[in-house]
Amino acid sequence: MLILRYSARELLRHPIRSGLAILGVAVACAMLLDMLMLGGGLNSSFESLLTTAGYELRVAPAGTLPFDTGATISGLQDVRDGMQSLEEIDGVAPVLGANLLLEAAGSPRVFVLGVDPADQGIYRLELGGEPGSAAPGETGIVIDRELAGLGLAIGDTMTLRAPGSFADARSRSGRFMVVGVADFLYSSVGERSAAVSIGTLAAITGQADQASLMMVRLTRGANQEYVVGRLRTDFPGLEIASVGQLVERAAQRLSYFRQLAVILGTVSLIVTTLLIGTIMAISINDRYGTIAALRAIGISRRSLVAAFALESLLLSLAAAAIGLALGLLVAGRLESILSDFPGLPAAIRFFVLEPTRVALAATGVITAGVLAALVPATRAMNAPIATTLHREEP
Amino acid sequence: MTGTARREDALVEAREVTREYRLKGDLIQAVRGISLEIQAGDFLAIVGPSGSGKSTLLHLLGAVDTPTDGTIYLDGTDVTSMSDPQRARFRLEHVGLVFQRFHLLPMLTATENVELPMAEAGVSRRDRRNRAVELLERVGLANRMRHRPGEISGGQRQRVAVARALANRPSLLLADEPTGELDQATSGEMLELFQSLNEDGTSIAVATHDLTLAAGARKRLTLVDGRIRE
């Protein structure tokens, strides 16, 4: 419609004003998107990390979840057998963790995980085979890319020893042959990780029949709540939690991130509303006389309000397009800074790109922008035509 | 359209029309009990000193404003009893308005400006384009159709405004100080245009200070202090 064409062209009449408004709203939109991504990103990323290996429950010594290598579950075999006797449980993967020292220049620390190679959810092999695939007479070890970066390759041998903190294992060490290179799902950035069979690690650390953590996989269709309840009854000394419960706990701990995101996201929407409202108020105020003339010649209020809403919509759309791109750029930069946060698994993402969040940010900005135009537009529509006709225009 | 049909012969019939408003607490009587008739085919000039109520009366006659008291029939319809949206639609279809400051849309071409009221009235794109071209040719702007208001002279802008006012074939063309922003020569051309349109059957009422323009009208009505001076 012609009146809509007019409003679209009106934006081009003041390119600097329109451009600055678009940039201002784009920054607010970028901030809104980043806050939406941050608000839900940690949770969804954490949940994804926990479910990626396919184990629905985690079992640990009481009070140590999500993971603490200091305390262990004793009587591992009995516990494992007891759990596996439940028909709802498909598999139990024990994990023993220990920090060992690599016998090499500088004695770099290596976080070694003892696993059951046949049933583990700690790493994903990228090259080679499992720890049990070493040549006869050799003890196999799977290493991560960080260790591979030290020059270790499949077929190489390496020696790991327990540090002095293991009082009863001070002299214990092991010689291993690298049999595989893997992606360790829960390693933090820069951490060197390796995996051996749980018995081998237990022999070095003197923690026979112990585990730091057990990951439980349920049979298809099993009632998770029932199994958690049953295990809590059968093993009262252990902490048993489903992935959902762990995510909930993490969400509680990270609630300040969400609060921050909500506050800053709300501020972004307010800034958007004020910016577009101000620009539209100035723009409409400049045209009071012309608006009165258009009303005088019979252009309906509805057409005029639609024209102003379109102006605002076009401003918001342009700002949203730039803002979303800017938001993704900033999120990428912030992610690279925050991913170095010590102790957090490298796979954790602070900013998770989800289409719904992008759509929400765009919709928020566009809606706020269009609504912001309605106040000055309505004011102009209610101004008396006869007296407004003579108003000076710049 | 709502309203009660009154007189078939008068295009406009105003009865005891009064328009009062408050300005900073003072009651201003811009128009005081005016009664008048405009017949189809008239070319009426409303003259009078500043503040005499010329523009106010013109706005009342064109259903742009509503009287505090009295009744106005336009095309046989009581426009004083209409709602705002009804009056807007009525103006769109029955009244052509020309303003002192043109009030053209600067980002639209001359043709698009003329098309605007027709687009609002729901005329098809092709018909309104043909009509706009015809009107711009009629007001002598055949070579300025694709120009924007900022690219043409004041006189040409006012011609575009006249063409826009005629777009929906109104019963009455109202012009409020149409030569107020024009030089003497251009004002003379505007008078010739109005006379030519009137000769073609367009009914015109002009509120003006311009004595030449007033002298060129077929009828004159002088206002002083909101009243008609005989």
Coordinates of C-alpha atoms in Angstrom, one line a residue:
Chain A
M1 CA 0.0 0.0 0.0
L2 CA 1.2 3.5 -0.8
I3 CA 1.1 4.8 2.7
L4 CA 3.3 1.9 3.8
R5 CA 5.7 2.7 0.9
Y6 CA 5.8 6.2 2.3
S7 CA 6.8 5.1 5.8
A8 CA 9.5 2.8 4.4
R9 CA 11.0 5.6 2.4
E10 CA 10.7 8.0 5.4
L11 CA 13.4 6.0 7.1
L12 CA 15.8 6.8 4.2
R13 CA 15.0 10.5 4.5
H14 CA 17.1 10.7 7.7
P15 CA 19.8 8.1 7.0
I16 CA 22.1 9.1 9.9
R17 CA 19.3 9.2 12.4
S18 CA 17.9 5.8 11.2
G19 CA 21.3 4.3 11.1
L20 CA 22.3 5.3 14.6
A21 CA 19.0 4.1 15.9
I22 CA 19.5 0.7 14.2
L23 CA 23.0 0.4 15.6
G24 CA 21.8 1.3 19.1
V25 CA 19.0 -1.3 19.0
A26 CA 21.3 -3.8 17.4
V27 CA 23.7 -3.6 20.4
A28 CA 20.7 -4.1 22.7
C29 CA 19.6 -7.0 20.6
A30 CA 23.0 -8.5 20.7
M31 CA 23.0 -8.2 24.5
L32 CA 19.6 -9.8 24.7
L33 CA 20.6 -12.7 22.5
D34 CA 23.8 -13.3 24.6
M35 CA 21.8 -13.2 27.8
L36 CA 19.2 -15.7 26.4
M37 CA 22.0 -17.9 25.3
L38 CA 23.8 -17.6 28.6
G39 CA 20.6 -18.0 30.6
G40 CA 19.8 -21.5 29.3
G41 CA 23.1 -22.4 27.7
L42 CA 24.9 -23.7 30.8
N43 CA 22.0 -25.9 31.7
S44 CA 21.4 -27.4 28.3
S45 CA 25.1 -27.8 27.8
F46 CA 25.5 -29.6 31.1
E47 CA 22.6 -31.9 30.5
S48 CA 23.9 -32.7 27.0
L49 CA 27.3 -33.5 28.5
L50 CA 25.8 -35.8 31.1
T51 CA 23.5 -37.6 28.7
T52 CA 25.9 -37.9 25.8
A53 CA 27.5 -41.1 26.9
G54 CA 24.1 -42.8 27.5
Y55 CA 24.2 -43.3 31.3
E56 CA 21.1 -42.0 33.1
L57 CA 22.3 -42.3 36.7
R58 CA 25.3 -41.3 38.7
V59 CA 26.4 -43.1 41.9
A60 CA 29.1 -41.6 44.2
P61 CA 30.1 -41.6 47.8
A62 CA 27.6 -39.4 49.8
G63 CA 28.1 -35.7 49.3
T64 CA 30.7 -36.0 46.4
L65 CA 28.6 -35.5 43.3
P66 CA 29.2 -34.5 40.7
F67 CA 32.7 -35.8 40.9
D68 CA 35.4 -36.0 43.6
T69 CA 38.4 -38.2 43.3
G70 CA 39.2 -37.9 47.0
A71 CA 36.4 -40.1 48.3
T72 CA 35.7 -43.6 46.9
I73 CA 33.0 -46.3 46.9
S74 CA 34.4 -49.3 48.7
G75 CA 33.4 -52.9 47.9
L76 CA 33.0 -51.9 44.3
Q77 CA 32.4 -55.4 43.0
D78 CA 29.6 -56.1 45.5
V79 CA 27.9 -52.8 44.8
R80 CA 28.2 -53.4 41.0
D81 CA 26.8 -56.9 41.2
G82 CA 24.0 -55.7 43.5
M83 CA 23.0 -53.0 41.0
Q84 CA 23.3 -55.3 38.0
S85 CA 21.0 -57.7 39.7
L86 CA 18.1 -55.2 39.1
E87 CA 16.4 -56.0 35.8
E88 CA 16.0 -52.3 35.1
I89 CA 19.7 -51.8 35.0
D90 CA 21.5 -52.5 31.8
G91 CA 25.0 -51.7 32.8
V92 CA 27.2 -50.2 35.5
A93 CA 30.4 -48.4 34.5
P94 CA 32.8 -47.7 37.5
V95 CA 35.3 -44.9 37.3
L96 CA 38.3 -44.4 39.5
G97 CA 40.1 -41.1 39.1
A98 CA 43.7 -40.2 40.2
N99 CA 46.2 -37.6 39.4
L100 CA 49.5 -39.3 38.4
L101 CA 52.8 -37.9 37.3
L102 CA 54.3 -38.6 33.9
E103 CA 57.9 -39.5 33.9
A104 CA 59.1 -36.9 31.5
A105 CA 60.7 -33.5 31.7
G106 CA 58.8 -31.4 34.3
S107 CA 56.8 -34.4 35.5
P108 CA 53.6 -33.2 34.1
R109 CA 50.5 -34.1 35.9
V110 CA 48.1 -36.5 34.2
F111 CA 44.5 -37.1 35.3
V112 CA 44.2 -40.9 34.9
L113 CA 40.8 -42.6 34.8
G114 CA 40.4 -46.2 35.6
V115 CA 37.5 -47.7 33.6
D116 CA 36.0 -50.9 32.5
P117 CA 37.0 -50.7 28.8
A118 CA 34.0 -52.8 27.9
D119 CA 31.5 -50.5 29.6
Q120 CA 32.6 -46.9 30.0
G121 CA 31.2 -43.4 29.2
I122 CA 34.2 -41.3 29.9
Y123 CA 35.9 -41.0 26.5
R124 CA 35.3 -41.5 22.9
L125 CA 38.1 -43.3 20.9
E126 CA 39.3 -41.3 18.0
L127 CA 42.3 -43.4 17.1
G128 CA 43.5 -46.9 18.0
G129 CA 41.9 -49.3 20.5
E130 CA 40.9 -49.8 24.1
P131 CA 43.3 -50.3 27.0
G132 CA 42.9 -54.0 26.8
S133 CA 44.1 -54.1 23.2
A134 CA 47.8 -53.8 24.1
A135 CA 50.4 -56.3 22.9
P136 CA 51.0 -59.3 25.2
G137 CA 53.1 -58.3 28.2
E138 CA 52.1 -54.6 27.8
T139 CA 49.6 -52.5 29.7
G140 CA 47.5 -50.4 27.4
I141 CA 46.6 -46.7 28.0
V142 CA 44.4 -44.4 26.0
I143 CA 45.5 -40.8 26.0
D144 CA 44.0 -37.5 25.0
R145 CA 45.1 -34.9 22.5
E146 CA 46.9 -32.9 25.2
L147 CA 49.2 -35.9 25.9
A148 CA 49.5 -36.7 22.2
G149 CA 50.7 -33.0 21.9
L150 CA 53.7 -33.9 24.1
G151 CA 54.9 -36.2 21.4
L152 CA 53.2 -39.4 22.5
A153 CA 51.8 -41.6 19.8
I154 CA 50.2 -45.1 19.5
G155 CA 52.8 -47.7 20.2
D156 CA 54.9 -45.4 22.4
T157 CA 55.4 -46.3 26.0
M158 CA 55.1 -44.0 29.0
T159 CA 55.5 -44.3 32.8
L160 CA 53.1 -42.8 35.3
R161 CA 53.7 -42.8 39.0
A162 CA 51.7 -41.8 42.0
P163 CA 52.6 -38.5 43.6
G164 CA 53.7 -38.3 47.2
S165 CA 50.2 -37.7 48.4
F166 CA 49.3 -41.4 48.1
A167 CA 51.0 -42.4 51.3
D168 CA 50.7 -46.1 50.8
A169 CA 51.6 -46.0 47.1
R170 CA 54.6 -43.6 47.0
S171 CA 56.8 -46.0 45.2
R172 CA 54.1 -47.4 42.9
S173 CA 54.3 -46.7 39.2
G174 CA 53.3 -48.2 35.9
R175 CA 54.7 -48.5 32.4
F176 CA 52.1 -48.2 29.7
M177 CA 51.9 -48.6 26.0
V178 CA 49.7 -46.0 24.2
V179 CA 47.0 -47.9 22.3
G180 CA 44.5 -45.2 21.5
V181 CA 43.8 -41.5 21.4
A182 CA 40.4 -40.3 22.6
D183 CA 38.3 -37.4 23.4
F184 CA 37.7 -37.2 27.1
L185 CA 34.2 -35.9 27.7
Y186 CA 34.7 -34.4 31.1
S187 CA 38.2 -33.0 30.8
S188 CA 38.7 -29.3 31.4
V189 CA 40.7 -27.1 29.1
G190 CA 44.4 -27.9 29.2
E191 CA 44.0 -30.9 31.4
R192 CA 46.0 -34.0 30.4
S193 CA 43.8 -37.1 30.6
A194 CA 44.4 -40.8 30.1
A195 CA 42.4 -44.0 30.7
V196 CA 43.6 -47.4 31.8
S197 CA 41.7 -50.4 33.1
I198 CA 40.3 -49.8 36.6
G199 CA 42.3 -52.7 38.1
T200 CA 45.5 -51.3 36.7
L201 CA 44.9 -47.8 38.2
A202 CA 43.8 -49.3 41.5
A203 CA 47.1 -51.3 41.7
I204 CA 49.1 -48.1 41.4
T205 CA 47.0 -46.0 43.8
G206 CA 46.3 -48.8 46.2
Q207 CA 42.6 -48.4 45.8
A208 CA 41.6 -52.0 45.0
D209 CA 37.9 -52.7 44.7
Q210 CA 37.1 -49.0 44.9
A211 CA 35.6 -46.4 42.5
S212 CA 35.2 -42.7 42.6
L213 CA 32.0 -42.8 40.6
M214 CA 29.7 -45.2 38.9
M215 CA 27.6 -44.5 35.9
V216 CA 24.4 -46.5 35.5
R217 CA 22.7 -47.2 32.2
L218 CA 19.0 -48.3 32.4
T219 CA 17.2 -50.6 30.2
R220 CA 14.8 -49.1 27.7
G221 CA 11.6 -48.0 29.3
A222 CA 12.8 -48.4 32.8
N223 CA 11.3 -46.0 35.4
Q224 CA 14.1 -43.8 36.4
E225 CA 12.5 -42.5 39.6
Y226 CA 11.8 -46.1 40.8
V227 CA 15.4 -47.2 40.1
V228 CA 16.8 -44.2 41.9
G229 CA 14.6 -44.9 44.9
R230 CA 15.4 -48.5 44.9
L231 CA 19.2 -47.9 44.8
R232 CA 18.9 -45.3 47.6
T233 CA 17.2 -48.0 49.7
D234 CA 19.7 -50.7 48.8
F235 CA 22.8 -48.6 49.1
P236 CA 22.1 -46.0 51.8
G237 CA 25.7 -44.9 52.0
L238 CA 25.9 -43.8 48.4
E239 CA 24.6 -40.7 46.7
I240 CA 22.4 -41.7 43.7
A241 CA 21.1 -39.1 41.3
S242 CA 19.6 -39.1 37.9
V243 CA 20.9 -36.7 35.2
G244 CA 17.8 -34.6 35.6
Q245 CA 18.5 -34.2 39.3
L246 CA 22.1 -33.3 38.7
V247 CA 21.1 -30.8 36.1
E248 CA 18.6 -29.3 38.6
R249 CA 21.3 -29.1 41.2
A250 CA 23.7 -27.5 38.8
A251 CA 20.9 -25.0 37.8
Q252 CA 20.5 -24.1 41.4
R253 CA 24.2 -23.4 41.8
L254 CA 24.3 -21.4 38.6
S255 CA 21.1 -19.5 39.3
Y256 CA 23.0 -16.3 39.6
F257 CA 23.9 -16.6 35.9
R258 CA 20.3 -16.9 35.0
Q259 CA 19.4 -13.9 37.2
L260 CA 22.1 -11.9 35.6
A261 CA 20.8 -12.9 32.2
V262 CA 17.2 -12.0 33.1
I263 CA 18.2 -8.6 34.4
L264 CA 20.5 -7.7 31.5
G265 CA 18.0 -9.2 29.0
T266 CA 15.3 -7.0 30.5
V267 CA 17.5 -4.0 30.4
S268 CA 18.2 -4.7 26.7
L269 CA 14.4 -4.8 26.0
I270 CA 13.9 -1.6 27.9
V271 CA 16.8 0.1 26.0
T272 CA 15.2 -1.1 22.7
T273 CA 11.8 0.2 23.6
L274 CA 13.3 3.6 24.7
L275 CA 15.5 3.9 21.7
I276 CA 12.9 3.1 19.1
G277 CA 10.2 5.0 21.1
T278 CA 12.5 8.1 21.1
I279 CA 13.4 7.9 17.4
M280 CA 9.7 7.4 16.5
A281 CA 8.6 10.2 18.8
I282 CA 11.1 12.6 17.2
S283 CA 10.2 11.4 13.7
I284 CA 6.4 11.6 14.3
N285 CA 6.7 14.9 16.1
D286 CA 8.6 16.3 13.0
R287 CA 5.6 15.4 10.9
Y288 CA 2.7 16.5 13.1
G289 CA 1.5 19.0 10.4
T290 CA 1.7 16.5 7.6
I291 CA 0.0 13.8 9.7
A292 CA -2.8 16.3 10.4
A293 CA -3.1 17.0 6.7
L294 CA -3.2 13.3 5.9
R295 CA -5.9 12.8 8.4
A296 CA -7.7 15.9 7.0
I297 CA -7.7 14.5 3.5
G298 CA -9.3 11.3 4.8
I299 CA -6.4 8.9 5.5
S300 CA -7.7 6.8 8.3
R301 CA -6.0 6.5 11.7
R302 CA -5.6 2.8 11.1
S303 CA -3.6 3.4 7.9
L304 CA -1.4 6.0 9.6
V305 CA -0.8 3.9 12.7
A306 CA 0.0 0.9 10.4
A307 CA 2.5 3.1 8.5
F308 CA 4.3 4.1 11.8
A309 CA 4.3 0.6 13.0
L310 CA 5.8 -0.4 9.7
E311 CA 8.5 2.2 10.1
S312 CA 9.3 0.9 13.5
L313 CA 9.1 -2.7 12.3
L314 CA 11.7 -2.0 9.6
L315 CA 14.0 -0.3 12.1
S316 CA 13.6 -3.2 14.4
L317 CA 14.1 -5.8 11.7
A318 CA 17.3 -4.2 10.5
A319 CA 18.5 -3.8 14.1
A320 CA 17.6 -7.4 14.8
A321 CA 19.5 -8.7 11.8
I322 CA 22.6 -6.8 12.7
G323 CA 22.1 -7.5 16.4
L324 CA 21.8 -11.2 16.1
A325 CA 25.0 -11.4 14.0
L326 CA 26.8 -9.2 16.5
G327 CA 25.4 -11.2 19.4
L328 CA 26.8 -14.4 17.9
L329 CA 30.2 -12.8 17.4
V330 CA 30.3 -11.5 21.0
A331 CA 29.1 -14.9 22.3
G332 CA 31.9 -16.7 20.5
R333 CA 34.4 -14.3 21.9
L334 CA 33.1 -14.6 25.5
E335 CA 32.8 -18.4 25.1
S336 CA 36.5 -18.6 24.3
I337 CA 37.3 -16.6 27.4
L338 CA 35.0 -18.4 29.7
S339 CA 35.9 -21.9 28.5
D340 CA 39.2 -21.4 30.2
F341 CA 37.4 -21.3 33.5
P342 CA 39.4 -23.7 35.7
G343 CA 37.8 -27.0 36.7
L344 CA 34.9 -27.0 34.3
P345 CA 34.7 -29.6 31.6
A346 CA 35.9 -28.2 28.3
A347 CA 32.7 -29.5 26.7
I348 CA 30.6 -27.2 28.8
R349 CA 29.3 -24.3 26.8
F350 CA 28.2 -21.0 28.4
F351 CA 26.6 -19.8 25.2
V352 CA 24.5 -22.4 23.4
L353 CA 23.1 -21.4 20.1
E354 CA 19.5 -22.6 19.9
P355 CA 17.1 -21.5 17.2
T356 CA 14.4 -20.9 19.7
R357 CA 16.6 -18.4 21.6
V358 CA 17.6 -16.6 18.5
A359 CA 13.9 -16.4 17.5
L360 CA 13.0 -15.2 21.0
A361 CA 15.7 -12.4 20.9
A362 CA 14.5 -11.3 17.4
T363 CA 10.8 -11.4 18.4
G364 CA 11.5 -9.6 21.7
V365 CA 13.3 -6.7 19.9
I366 CA 10.8 -6.5 17.1
T367 CA 7.8 -6.6 19.4
A368 CA 9.3 -4.0 21.7
G369 CA 10.2 -1.8 18.7
V370 CA 6.7 -1.9 17.2
L371 CA 5.0 -1.4 20.6
A372 CA 7.3 1.6 21.2
A373 CA 6.0 3.3 18.1
L374 CA 2.4 3.0 19.2
V375 CA 2.6 5.6 21.9
P376 CA 3.8 8.6 19.8
A377 CA 1.6 7.4 16.9
T378 CA -1.5 7.3 19.1
R379 CA -0.6 10.8 20.4
A380 CA -0.4 12.1 16.9
M381 CA -3.7 10.5 16.0
N382 CA -5.4 12.1 18.9
A383 CA -4.1 15.6 18.2
P384 CA -6.9 17.9 16.9
I385 CA -6.5 18.2 13.1
A386 CA -7.5 21.8 12.7
T387 CA -5.0 23.3 15.1
T388 CA -2.2 20.8 14.2
L389 CA -2.4 21.7 10.5
H390 CA -0.5 24.9 11.1
R391 CA 2.3 23.4 13.2
E392 CA 5.7 24.3 11.8
E393 CA 7.8 21.4 10.5
P394 CA 11.5 21.3 10.1
Chain B
M1 CA -23.1 7.3 5.7
T2 CA -25.2 8.5 8.6
G3 CA -27.0 11.8 8.7
T4 CA -30.2 13.3 7.6
A5 CA -30.7 14.5 4.0
R6 CA -32.0 18.2 4.1
R7 CA -31.6 20.2 0.9
E8 CA -31.1 18.8 -2.5
D9 CA -30.2 22.1 -4.2
A10 CA -27.4 23.3 -1.8
L11 CA -24.0 21.6 -1.9
V12 CA -23.2 23.0 1.5
E13 CA -25.7 24.3 4.1
A14 CA -24.5 25.7 7.4
R15 CA -27.0 26.6 10.0
E16 CA -26.2 28.8 13.0
V17 CA -22.7 27.3 13.2
T18 CA -20.6 28.2 16.2
R19 CA -17.1 27.1 17.0
E20 CA -15.7 27.8 20.4
Y21 CA -12.5 26.6 22.0
R22 CA -10.4 27.3 25.1
L23 CA -7.0 28.8 24.8
K24 CA -5.0 29.1 28.1
G25 CA -8.3 29.2 30.0
D26 CA -9.9 31.9 27.8
L27 CA -13.0 31.0 25.7
I28 CA -12.4 31.9 22.1
Q29 CA -15.4 32.1 19.7
A30 CA -13.7 31.6 16.4
V31 CA -17.0 31.3 14.5
R32 CA -20.3 32.8 15.8
G33 CA -23.6 31.6 14.5
I34 CA -22.8 31.6 10.9
S35 CA -25.4 30.4 8.3
L36 CA -24.5 30.1 4.7
E37 CA -25.1 28.0 1.6
I38 CA -22.7 27.0 -1.2
Q39 CA -24.3 25.9 -4.4
A40 CA -22.9 23.3 -6.7
G41 CA -20.5 25.1 -9.2
D42 CA -19.8 28.0 -6.8
F43 CA -16.4 29.6 -6.5
L44 CA -16.5 31.2 -3.1
A45 CA -13.7 33.3 -1.5
I46 CA -13.9 33.7 2.3
V47 CA -11.9 36.7 3.2
G48 CA -11.2 38.7 6.4
P49 CA -8.4 39.8 8.6
S50 CA -6.2 37.3 10.5
G51 CA -8.1 35.7 13.4
S52 CA -11.5 36.4 11.8
G53 CA -12.3 32.7 11.6
K54 CA -11.7 32.0 7.9
S55 CA -9.7 28.8 8.4
T56 CA -12.0 27.6 11.2
L57 CA -15.1 28.1 9.0
L58 CA -13.4 26.3 6.1
H59 CA -12.5 23.3 8.4
L60 CA -16.0 23.2 9.6
L61 CA -17.4 23.2 6.1
G62 CA -15.0 20.4 5.1
A63 CA -15.9 18.2 8.1
V64 CA -12.3 18.5 9.3
D65 CA -13.6 20.1 12.5
T66 CA -17.0 19.9 14.3
P67 CA -18.9 22.9 15.4
T68 CA -19.7 23.5 19.1
D69 CA -23.2 24.4 18.0
G70 CA -25.2 24.3 14.7
T71 CA -25.5 21.9 11.9
I72 CA -23.7 21.5 8.6
Y73 CA -25.0 19.6 5.6
L74 CA -22.6 18.6 2.9
D75 CA -23.9 16.8 -0.2
G76 CA -27.2 16.5 1.7
T77 CA -25.6 14.8 4.7
D78 CA -25.4 16.1 8.2
V79 CA -21.6 15.9 8.8
T80 CA -21.8 17.2 12.4
S81 CA -23.4 14.1 13.8
M82 CA -20.7 11.7 12.4
S83 CA -18.1 9.9 14.3
D84 CA -14.4 10.6 13.7
P85 CA -13.9 7.6 11.4
Q86 CA -17.1 8.4 9.5
R87 CA -16.0 11.9 8.9
A88 CA -12.6 10.8 7.8
R89 CA -14.2 8.5 5.2
F90 CA -16.6 11.3 4.2
R91 CA -13.8 13.7 3.6
L92 CA -11.9 11.1 1.6
E93 CA -14.8 10.7 -0.7
H94 CA -16.5 14.1 -0.8
V95 CA -14.0 16.8 0.1
G96 CA -10.8 17.9 -1.5
L97 CA -8.4 19.9 0.7
V98 CA -5.5 22.2 -0.3
F99 CA -3.3 23.6 2.4
Q100 CA -1.1 26.7 2.6
R101 CA 1.9 24.6 3.3
F102 CA 1.1 22.0 0.7
H103 CA 1.7 19.0 3.1
L104 CA 2.9 16.7 0.3
L105 CA 4.8 13.6 1.4
P106 CA 8.5 14.4 0.6
M107 CA 9.5 10.8 -0.1
L108 CA 6.8 10.2 -2.7
T109 CA 6.7 11.4 -6.3
A110 CA 4.1 13.8 -7.5
T111 CA 2.2 10.9 -9.0
E112 CA 2.3 8.9 -5.8
N113 CA 1.2 11.9 -3.8
V114 CA -1.8 12.2 -6.0
E115 CA -2.5 8.5 -5.8
L116 CA -2.5 8.5 -2.0
P117 CA -6.2 9.4 -1.3
M118 CA -7.2 7.0 -4.1
A119 CA -5.2 4.2 -2.5
E120 CA -6.9 4.9 0.8
A121 CA -10.3 4.7 -1.0
G122 CA -9.4 1.3 -2.5
V123 CA -9.0 2.3 -6.1
S124 CA -7.0 -0.2 -8.1
R125 CA -3.4 0.5 -8.8
R126 CA -3.9 0.9 -12.5
D127 CA -7.0 3.1 -12.2
R128 CA -5.4 5.4 -9.7
R129 CA -2.2 5.7 -11.7
N130 CA -4.2 6.7 -14.8
R131 CA -6.2 9.2 -12.8
A132 CA -3.1 10.7 -11.2
V133 CA -1.5 11.1 -14.6
E134 CA -4.7 12.7 -15.9
L135 CA -4.9 15.1 -13.0
L136 CA -1.2 16.1 -13.1
E137 CA -1.6 16.8 -16.8
R138 CA -4.7 18.8 -16.0
V139 CA -2.8 21.1 -13.5
G140 CA 0.0 21.5 -16.0
L141 CA 2.6 19.1 -14.5
A142 CA 2.9 16.5 -17.2
N143 CA 6.6 16.8 -17.1
R144 CA 7.0 16.7 -13.3
M145 CA 5.2 13.4 -12.5
R146 CA 8.2 11.5 -11.2
H147 CA 9.6 14.4 -9.3
R148 CA 9.5 14.6 -5.6
P149 CA 8.2 17.7 -3.8
G150 CA 11.7 18.8 -3.0
E151 CA 12.6 18.8 -6.7
I152 CA 9.9 21.2 -7.8
S153 CA 8.9 24.8 -7.1
G154 CA 6.4 26.0 -4.6
G155 CA 3.8 26.7 -7.2
Q156 CA 4.3 23.3 -8.7
R157 CA 3.9 21.7 -5.3
Q158 CA 0.7 23.5 -4.8
R159 CA -0.5 22.2 -8.2
V160 CA 0.3 18.7 -7.0
A161 CA -1.7 19.4 -3.9
V162 CA -4.6 20.5 -6.0
A163 CA -4.4 17.4 -8.1
R164 CA -4.3 15.3 -4.9
A165 CA -7.4 17.1 -3.6
L166 CA -9.2 16.3 -6.8
A167 CA -8.2 12.6 -6.8
N168 CA -11.4 11.1 -5.5
R169 CA -13.6 13.4 -7.5
P170 CA -14.8 15.5 -4.5
S171 CA -18.0 17.4 -4.5
L172 CA -16.2 20.4 -3.0
L173 CA -12.7 21.7 -3.2
L174 CA -11.6 23.6 -0.1
A175 CA -8.4 25.6 -0.1
D176 CA -7.0 27.3 3.0
E177 CA -4.6 30.2 2.0
P178 CA -3.5 28.3 -1.1
T179 CA -1.3 31.2 -2.2
G180 CA 0.1 32.0 1.2
E181 CA 3.5 30.5 0.4
L182 CA 3.6 31.6 -3.2
D183 CA 4.9 34.7 -5.0
Q184 CA 2.5 37.1 -6.8
A185 CA 3.1 35.6 -10.3
T186 CA 2.6 32.0 -9.0
S187 CA -0.5 33.1 -7.1
G188 CA -1.9 34.4 -10.3
E189 CA -1.3 31.1 -12.0
M190 CA -3.0 29.4 -9.0
L191 CA -6.1 31.6 -9.5
E192 CA -6.2 30.7 -13.1
L193 CA -6.1 27.1 -12.2
F194 CA -9.0 27.5 -9.7
Q195 CA -11.0 29.4 -12.3
S196 CA -10.3 26.8 -14.9
L197 CA -11.4 24.0 -12.6
N198 CA -14.5 25.9 -11.6
E199 CA -15.4 26.4 -15.2
D200 CA -15.1 22.6 -15.6
G201 CA -17.7 22.3 -12.8
T202 CA -15.6 22.0 -9.6
S203 CA -17.2 23.7 -6.6
I204 CA -14.6 25.7 -4.7
A205 CA -14.3 27.5 -1.4
V206 CA -11.1 29.4 -0.7
A207 CA -10.1 31.0 2.6
T208 CA -7.6 33.7 1.7
H209 CA -5.9 37.0 2.4
D210 CA -5.0 37.3 -1.2
L211 CA -7.1 40.1 -2.7
T212 CA -6.3 39.1 -6.2
L213 CA -7.4 35.5 -5.6
A214 CA -10.6 36.8 -3.8
A215 CA -11.3 39.1 -6.6
G216 CA -11.1 36.2 -9.1
A217 CA -13.8 34.2 -7.2
R218 CA -17.4 34.3 -8.3
K219 CA -18.7 35.0 -4.7
R220 CA -17.0 36.6 -1.7
L221 CA -17.9 36.3 1.9
T222 CA -16.2 38.5 4.5
L223 CA -15.7 37.4 8.1
V224 CA -15.0 39.7 11.0
D225 CA -14.6 38.4 14.5
G226 CA -16.2 35.1 13.5
R227 CA -19.3 36.7 12.0
I228 CA -20.3 37.3 8.4
R229 CA -20.1 41.0 7.5
E230 CA -22.9 41.9 5.1

